[in-house]
mmCIF file with all atom_site columns, C-alpha atoms in Angstrom:
data_model
loop_
_atom_site.group_PDB
_atom_site.id
_atom_site.type_symbol
_atom_site.label_atom_id
_atom_site.label_alt_id
_atom_site.label_comp_id
_atom_site.label_asym_id
_atom_site.label_entity_id
_atom_site.label_seq_id
_atom_site.pdbx_PDB_ins_code
_atom_site.Cartn_x
_atom_site.Cartn_y
_atom_site.Cartn_z
_atom_site.occupancy
_atom_site.B_iso_or_equiv
_atom_site.pdbx_formal_charge
_atom_site.auth_seq_id
_atom_site.auth_comp_id
_atom_site.auth_asym_id
_atom_site.auth_atom_id
_atom_site.pdbx_PDB_model_num
ATOM 1   C CA . MET A 1 1   ? 6.788  -14.230 10.616  1.00 0.00 ? 1   MET A CA 1
ATOM 2   C CA . LEU A 1 2   ? 10.594 -14.239 10.998  1.00 0.00 ? 2   LEU A CA 1
ATOM 3   C CA . PRO A 1 3   ? 12.749 -13.339 7.928   1.00 0.00 ? 3   PRO A CA 1
ATOM 4   C CA . ASN A 1 4   ? 14.238 -16.884 7.697   1.00 0.00 ? 4   ASN A CA 1
ATOM 5   C CA . GLU A 1 5   ? 10.873 -18.435 7.902   1.00 0.00 ? 5   GLU A CA 1
ATOM 6   C CA . LEU A 1 6   ? 9.547  -16.088 5.197   1.00 0.00 ? 6   LEU A CA 1
ATOM 7   C CA . ILE A 1 7   ? 12.525 -16.977 2.849   1.00 0.00 ? 7   ILE A CA 1
ATOM 8   C CA . HIS A 1 8   ? 11.975 -20.695 3.594   1.00 0.00 ? 8   HIS A CA 1
ATOM 9   C CA . LEU A 1 9   ? 8.285  -20.511 2.714   1.00 0.00 ? 9   LEU A CA 1
ATOM 10  C CA . ALA A 1 10  ? 8.990  -18.431 -0.474  1.00 0.00 ? 10  ALA A CA 1
ATOM 11  C CA . ASP A 1 11  ? 11.598 -20.983 -1.459  1.00 0.00 ? 11  ASP A CA 1
ATOM 12  C CA . THR A 1 12  ? 9.170  -23.885 -0.831  1.00 0.00 ? 12  THR A CA 1
ATOM 13  C CA . VAL A 1 13  ? 6.370  -22.356 -2.852  1.00 0.00 ? 13  VAL A CA 1
ATOM 14  C CA . VAL A 1 14  ? 8.591  -21.519 -5.854  1.00 0.00 ? 14  VAL A CA 1
ATOM 15  C CA . ASP A 1 15  ? 10.267 -25.067 -5.811  1.00 0.00 ? 15  ASP A CA 1
ATOM 16  C CA . SER A 1 16  ? 6.811  -26.594 -5.789  1.00 0.00 ? 16  SER A CA 1
ATOM 17  C CA . LEU A 1 17  ? 5.742  -25.026 -9.046  1.00 0.00 ? 17  LEU A CA 1
ATOM 18  C CA . GLU A 1 18  ? 5.430  -27.210 -12.076 1.00 0.00 ? 18  GLU A CA 1
ATOM 19  C CA . SER A 1 19  ? 8.105  -27.037 -14.706 1.00 0.00 ? 19  SER A CA 1
ATOM 20  C CA . THR A 1 20  ? 6.129  -25.863 -17.715 1.00 0.00 ? 20  THR A CA 1
ATOM 21  C CA . GLN A 1 21  ? 5.971  -22.869 -19.804 1.00 0.00 ? 21  GLN A CA 1
ATOM 22  C CA . ALA A 1 22  ? 2.697  -21.541 -18.116 1.00 0.00 ? 22  ALA A CA 1
ATOM 23  C CA . LEU A 1 23  ? 1.671  -21.163 -14.548 1.00 0.00 ? 23  LEU A CA 1
ATOM 24  C CA . SER A 1 24  ? -1.424 -23.153 -13.630 1.00 0.00 ? 24  SER A CA 1
ATOM 25  C CA . GLU A 1 25  ? -4.157 -21.453 -11.701 1.00 0.00 ? 25  GLU A CA 1
ATOM 26  C CA . ASP A 1 26  ? -3.048 -23.466 -8.607  1.00 0.00 ? 26  ASP A CA 1
ATOM 27  C CA . SER A 1 27  ? 0.422  -22.169 -8.984  1.00 0.00 ? 27  SER A CA 1
ATOM 28  C CA . ILE A 1 28  ? -0.775 -18.547 -9.359  1.00 0.00 ? 28  ILE A CA 1
ATOM 29  C CA . ARG A 1 29  ? -2.873 -18.996 -6.086  1.00 0.00 ? 29  ARG A CA 1
ATOM 30  C CA . ARG A 1 30  ? 0.118  -20.263 -4.244  1.00 0.00 ? 30  ARG A CA 1
ATOM 31  C CA . LEU A 1 31  ? 2.214  -17.367 -5.375  1.00 0.00 ? 31  LEU A CA 1
ATOM 32  C CA . HIS A 1 32  ? -0.518 -14.901 -4.508  1.00 0.00 ? 32  HIS A CA 1
ATOM 33  C CA . ALA A 1 33  ? -0.717 -16.324 -0.907  1.00 0.00 ? 33  ALA A CA 1
ATOM 34  C CA . THR A 1 34  ? 3.012  -15.915 -0.478  1.00 0.00 ? 34  THR A CA 1
ATOM 35  C CA . PHE A 1 35  ? 3.999  -12.787 -2.244  1.00 0.00 ? 35  PHE A CA 1
ATOM 36  C CA . PRO A 1 36  ? 2.603  -9.276  -2.740  1.00 0.00 ? 36  PRO A CA 1
ATOM 37  C CA . ASP A 1 37  ? 0.724  -8.809  -6.017  1.00 0.00 ? 37  ASP A CA 1
ATOM 38  C CA . THR A 1 38  ? 2.989  -5.980  -6.967  1.00 0.00 ? 38  THR A CA 1
ATOM 39  C CA . LEU A 1 39  ? 5.983  -8.241  -6.690  1.00 0.00 ? 39  LEU A CA 1
ATOM 40  C CA . ILE A 1 40  ? 4.423  -11.107 -8.651  1.00 0.00 ? 40  ILE A CA 1
ATOM 41  C CA . LEU A 1 41  ? 3.438  -8.753  -11.453 1.00 0.00 ? 41  LEU A CA 1
ATOM 42  C CA . ALA A 1 42  ? 6.750  -7.119  -11.585 1.00 0.00 ? 42  ALA A CA 1
ATOM 43  C CA . ALA A 1 43  ? 8.589  -10.475 -11.813 1.00 0.00 ? 43  ALA A CA 1
ATOM 44  C CA . LEU A 1 44  ? 6.161  -11.621 -14.544 1.00 0.00 ? 44  LEU A CA 1
ATOM 45  C CA . ASP A 1 45  ? 6.660  -8.340  -16.477 1.00 0.00 ? 45  ASP A CA 1
ATOM 46  C CA . ILE A 1 46  ? 10.472 -9.041  -16.321 1.00 0.00 ? 46  ILE A CA 1
ATOM 47  C CA . ILE A 1 47  ? 9.950  -12.581 -17.742 1.00 0.00 ? 47  ILE A CA 1
ATOM 48  C CA . ASP A 1 48  ? 7.540  -11.268 -20.426 1.00 0.00 ? 48  ASP A CA 1
ATOM 49  C CA . ARG A 1 49  ? 10.021 -8.768  -21.708 1.00 0.00 ? 49  ARG A CA 1
ATOM 50  C CA . GLN A 1 50  ? 12.562 -11.666 -21.787 1.00 0.00 ? 50  GLN A CA 1
ATOM 51  C CA . ASN A 1 51  ? 14.888 -9.717  -19.397 1.00 0.00 ? 51  ASN A CA 1
ATOM 52  C CA . VAL A 1 52  ? 16.242 -12.798 -17.522 1.00 0.00 ? 52  VAL A CA 1
ATOM 53  C CA . VAL A 1 53  ? 19.412 -13.822 -19.219 1.00 0.00 ? 53  VAL A CA 1
ATOM 54  C CA . LYS A 1 54  ? 21.229 -17.152 -18.375 1.00 0.00 ? 54  LYS A CA 1
ATOM 55  C CA . ASN A 1 55  ? 24.904 -17.004 -19.177 1.00 0.00 ? 55  ASN A CA 1
ATOM 56  C CA . VAL A 1 56  ? 26.978 -20.170 -18.943 1.00 0.00 ? 56  VAL A CA 1
ATOM 57  C CA . SER A 1 57  ? 30.756 -19.835 -18.906 1.00 0.00 ? 57  SER A CA 1
ATOM 58  C CA . PRO A 1 58  ? 33.025 -22.124 -20.976 1.00 0.00 ? 58  PRO A CA 1
ATOM 59  C CA . TRP A 1 59  ? 33.855 -23.887 -17.605 1.00 0.00 ? 59  TRP A CA 1
ATOM 60  C CA . GLY A 1 60  ? 30.157 -24.367 -16.783 1.00 0.00 ? 60  GLY A CA 1
ATOM 61  C CA . HIS A 1 61  ? 29.511 -21.564 -14.133 1.00 0.00 ? 61  HIS A CA 1
ATOM 62  C CA . THR A 1 62  ? 25.902 -20.169 -14.632 1.00 0.00 ? 62  THR A CA 1
ATOM 63  C CA . ASN A 1 63  ? 25.197 -16.552 -14.119 1.00 0.00 ? 63  ASN A CA 1
ATOM 64  C CA . TYR A 1 64  ? 21.963 -14.721 -14.345 1.00 0.00 ? 64  TYR A CA 1
ATOM 65  C CA . GLU A 1 65  ? 21.460 -11.166 -15.317 1.00 0.00 ? 65  GLU A CA 1
ATOM 66  C CA . VAL A 1 66  ? 18.103 -9.338  -15.049 1.00 0.00 ? 66  VAL A CA 1
ATOM 67  C CA . SER A 1 67  ? 17.459 -6.110  -16.864 1.00 0.00 ? 67  SER A CA 1
ATOM 68  C CA . GLY A 1 68  ? 15.402 -4.048  -14.288 1.00 0.00 ? 68  GLY A CA 1
ATOM 69  C CA . SER A 1 69  ? 13.727 -0.735  -14.632 1.00 0.00 ? 69  SER A CA 1
ATOM 70  C CA . THR A 1 70  ? 16.965 1.362   -13.998 1.00 0.00 ? 70  THR A CA 1
ATOM 71  C CA . ALA A 1 71  ? 19.850 -1.082  -14.347 1.00 0.00 ? 71  ALA A CA 1
ATOM 72  C CA . THR A 1 72  ? 20.928 -4.642  -15.045 1.00 0.00 ? 72  THR A CA 1
ATOM 73  C CA . TYR A 1 73  ? 21.430 -6.812  -11.866 1.00 0.00 ? 73  TYR A CA 1
ATOM 74  C CA . THR A 1 74  ? 23.328 -9.990  -11.212 1.00 0.00 ? 74  THR A CA 1
ATOM 75  C CA . VAL A 1 75  ? 21.342 -12.664 -9.536  1.00 0.00 ? 75  VAL A CA 1
ATOM 76  C CA . HIS A 1 76  ? 22.623 -15.716 -7.734  1.00 0.00 ? 76  HIS A CA 1
ATOM 77  C CA . VAL A 1 77  ? 20.311 -18.600 -7.043  1.00 0.00 ? 77  VAL A CA 1
ATOM 78  C CA . ASN A 1 78  ? 20.755 -21.898 -5.210  1.00 0.00 ? 78  ASN A CA 1
ATOM 79  C CA . LEU A 1 79  ? 23.356 -20.614 -2.854  1.00 0.00 ? 79  LEU A CA 1
ATOM 80  C CA . SER A 1 80  ? 24.222 -23.411 -0.529  1.00 0.00 ? 80  SER A CA 1
ATOM 81  C CA . VAL A 1 81  ? 26.625 -21.949 2.003   1.00 0.00 ? 81  VAL A CA 1
ATOM 82  C CA . THR A 1 82  ? 24.632 -19.031 3.025   1.00 0.00 ? 82  THR A CA 1
ATOM 83  C CA . PRO A 1 83  ? 21.459 -18.529 5.018   1.00 0.00 ? 83  PRO A CA 1
ATOM 84  C CA . LEU A 1 84  ? 19.801 -17.063 1.988   1.00 0.00 ? 84  LEU A CA 1
ATOM 85  C CA . SER A 1 85  ? 19.052 -19.280 -0.991  1.00 0.00 ? 85  SER A CA 1
ATOM 86  C CA . SER A 1 86  ? 19.327 -16.353 -3.552  1.00 0.00 ? 86  SER A CA 1
ATOM 87  C CA . TYR A 1 87  ? 20.992 -12.989 -3.736  1.00 0.00 ? 87  TYR A CA 1
ATOM 88  C CA . CYS A 1 88  ? 20.598 -9.870  -5.985  1.00 0.00 ? 88  CYS A CA 1
ATOM 89  C CA . ASN A 1 89  ? 22.726 -6.854  -5.992  1.00 0.00 ? 89  ASN A CA 1
ATOM 90  C CA . CYS A 1 90  ? 19.876 -4.367  -6.482  1.00 0.00 ? 90  CYS A CA 1
ATOM 91  C CA . PRO A 1 91  ? 19.029 -1.752  -3.726  1.00 0.00 ? 91  PRO A CA 1
ATOM 92  C CA . THR A 1 92  ? 15.677 -3.277  -2.936  1.00 0.00 ? 92  THR A CA 1
ATOM 93  C CA . PHE A 1 93  ? 17.294 -6.688  -2.121  1.00 0.00 ? 93  PHE A CA 1
ATOM 94  C CA . VAL A 1 94  ? 19.835 -4.901  0.131   1.00 0.00 ? 94  VAL A CA 1
ATOM 95  C CA . TYR A 1 95  ? 17.049 -2.802  2.111   1.00 0.00 ? 95  TYR A CA 1
ATOM 96  C CA . ALA A 1 96  ? 13.938 -5.116  2.011   1.00 0.00 ? 96  ALA A CA 1
ATOM 97  C CA . VAL A 1 97  ? 15.557 -8.448  2.476   1.00 0.00 ? 97  VAL A CA 1
ATOM 98  C CA . LEU A 1 98  ? 18.920 -8.003  4.054   1.00 0.00 ? 98  LEU A CA 1
ATOM 99  C CA . LYS A 1 99  ? 18.441 -5.016  6.332   1.00 0.00 ? 99  LYS A CA 1
ATOM 100 C CA . SER A 1 100 ? 14.672 -4.987  7.229   1.00 0.00 ? 100 SER A CA 1
ATOM 101 C CA . GLY A 1 101 ? 13.718 -8.576  6.474   1.00 0.00 ? 101 GLY A CA 1
ATOM 102 C CA . SER A 1 102 ? 10.296 -7.346  5.193   1.00 0.00 ? 102 SER A CA 1
ATOM 103 C CA . HIS A 1 103 ? 10.576 -9.331  1.922   1.00 0.00 ? 103 HIS A CA 1
ATOM 104 C CA . ALA A 1 104 ? 11.868 -12.735 1.159   1.00 0.00 ? 104 ALA A CA 1
ATOM 105 C CA . MET A 1 105 ? 13.132 -11.685 -2.376  1.00 0.00 ? 105 MET A CA 1
ATOM 106 C CA . CYS A 1 106 ? 13.171 -8.853  -4.608  1.00 0.00 ? 106 CYS A CA 1
ATOM 107 C CA . LYS A 1 107 ? 11.469 -8.853  -8.156  1.00 0.00 ? 107 LYS A CA 1
ATOM 108 C CA . HIS A 1 108 ? 14.723 -9.789  -9.934  1.00 0.00 ? 108 HIS A CA 1
ATOM 109 C CA . VAL A 1 109 ? 15.210 -12.823 -7.835  1.00 0.00 ? 109 VAL A CA 1
ATOM 110 C CA . LEU A 1 110 ? 11.577 -14.074 -8.128  1.00 0.00 ? 110 LEU A CA 1
ATOM 111 C CA . ALA A 1 111 ? 11.689 -13.458 -11.910 1.00 0.00 ? 111 ALA A CA 1
ATOM 112 C CA . THR A 1 112 ? 14.917 -15.428 -12.182 1.00 0.00 ? 112 THR A CA 1
ATOM 113 C CA . ARG A 1 113 ? 13.547 -18.291 -10.053 1.00 0.00 ? 113 ARG A CA 1
ATOM 114 C CA . LEU A 1 114 ? 10.276 -18.434 -11.945 1.00 0.00 ? 114 LEU A CA 1
ATOM 115 C CA . ALA A 1 115 ? 12.065 -18.122 -15.395 1.00 0.00 ? 115 ALA A CA 1
ATOM 116 C CA . ILE A 1 116 ? 14.304 -20.998 -14.428 1.00 0.00 ? 116 ILE A CA 1
ATOM 117 C CA . LYS A 1 117 ? 11.371 -23.131 -13.193 1.00 0.00 ? 117 LYS A CA 1
ATOM 118 C CA . LEU A 1 118 ? 9.347  -22.196 -16.425 1.00 0.00 ? 118 LEU A CA 1
ATOM 119 C CA . ASN A 1 119 ? 12.269 -22.772 -18.748 1.00 0.00 ? 119 ASN A CA 1
ATOM 120 C CA . LEU A 1 120 ? 11.883 -19.077 -19.854 1.00 0.00 ? 120 LEU A CA 1
ATOM 121 C CA . CYS A 1 121 ? 15.428 -17.713 -19.359 1.00 0.00 ? 121 CYS A CA 1
ATOM 122 C CA . VAL A 1 122 ? 17.100 -16.127 -22.527 1.00 0.00 ? 122 VAL A CA 1
ATOM 123 C CA . GLU A 1 123 ? 20.264 -17.920 -23.394 1.00 0.00 ? 123 GLU A CA 1
ATOM 124 C CA . GLY A 1 124 ? 23.244 -15.669 -23.350 1.00 0.00 ? 124 GLY A CA 1
ATOM 125 C CA . SER A 1 125 ? 26.766 -16.722 -24.169 1.00 0.00 ? 125 SER A CA 1
ATOM 126 C CA . HIS A 1 126 ? 29.929 -16.141 -22.190 1.00 0.00 ? 126 HIS A CA 1
ATOM 127 C CA . SER A 1 127 ? 32.859 -16.532 -24.390 1.00 0.00 ? 127 SER A CA 1
ATOM 128 C CA . VAL A 1 128 ? 36.282 -16.051 -22.726 1.00 0.00 ? 128 VAL A CA 1
ATOM 129 C CA . ASP A 1 129 ? 36.496 -12.746 -24.750 1.00 0.00 ? 129 ASP A CA 1
ATOM 130 C CA . ALA A 1 130 ? 33.070 -11.593 -23.486 1.00 0.00 ? 130 ALA A CA 1
ATOM 131 C CA . LEU A 1 131 ? 34.098 -12.434 -19.818 1.00 0.00 ? 131 LEU A CA 1
ATOM 132 C CA . ALA A 1 132 ? 37.304 -10.523 -20.084 1.00 0.00 ? 132 ALA A CA 1
ATOM 133 C CA . SER A 1 133 ? 35.287 -7.376  -21.352 1.00 0.00 ? 133 SER A CA 1
ATOM 134 C CA . HIS A 1 134 ? 32.522 -7.857  -18.588 1.00 0.00 ? 134 HIS A CA 1
ATOM 135 C CA . PRO A 1 135 ? 32.329 -4.672  -16.475 1.00 0.00 ? 135 PRO A CA 1
ATOM 136 C CA . VAL A 1 136 ? 31.667 -6.577  -13.428 1.00 0.00 ? 136 VAL A CA 1
ATOM 137 C CA . LEU A 1 137 ? 34.843 -8.627  -13.906 1.00 0.00 ? 137 LEU A CA 1
ATOM 138 C CA . ARG A 1 138 ? 36.857 -5.510  -14.934 1.00 0.00 ? 138 ARG A CA 1
ATOM 139 C CA . HIS A 1 139 ? 35.742 -3.168  -12.136 1.00 0.00 ? 139 HIS A CA 1
ATOM 140 C CA . GLY A 1 140 ? 34.193 -5.320  -9.425  1.00 0.00 ? 140 GLY A CA 1
ATOM 141 C CA . GLY A 1 141 ? 30.836 -3.494  -9.560  1.00 0.00 ? 141 GLY A CA 1
ATOM 142 C CA . SER A 1 142 ? 27.409 -3.843  -11.030 1.00 0.00 ? 142 SER A CA 1
ATOM 143 C CA . ARG A 1 143 ? 26.554 -2.663  -14.566 1.00 0.00 ? 143 ARG A CA 1
#
């Protein structure tokens, strides 16, 4: 399957899930038919640990941060002007999604997409002072 087709299929499966706080057996079957078991388990573990944080700025911009096993990554979802619907600044996304096209998304993107769908994001806060001290904004890099 071509990378763009894989991404479209993955997006369709995630978008088709019910918006409840638990995955139905049918939803789990659809995820297993689309993603490797290790990716699903890693994403669900991130959600269980409450490591998907949704930050909303005072002017309404939404930003997601995911605490991974080695760092905190910024995840962008619902991108409309790019061929990809989501983006993560982790090394796996760069190599497995962007370079090789072997995966549709990394565990951080899947965790974020599922947490949004299941209403399981931890609400963070981004006051103007917090934004001014944010390392990404100060240095242009990831935390």
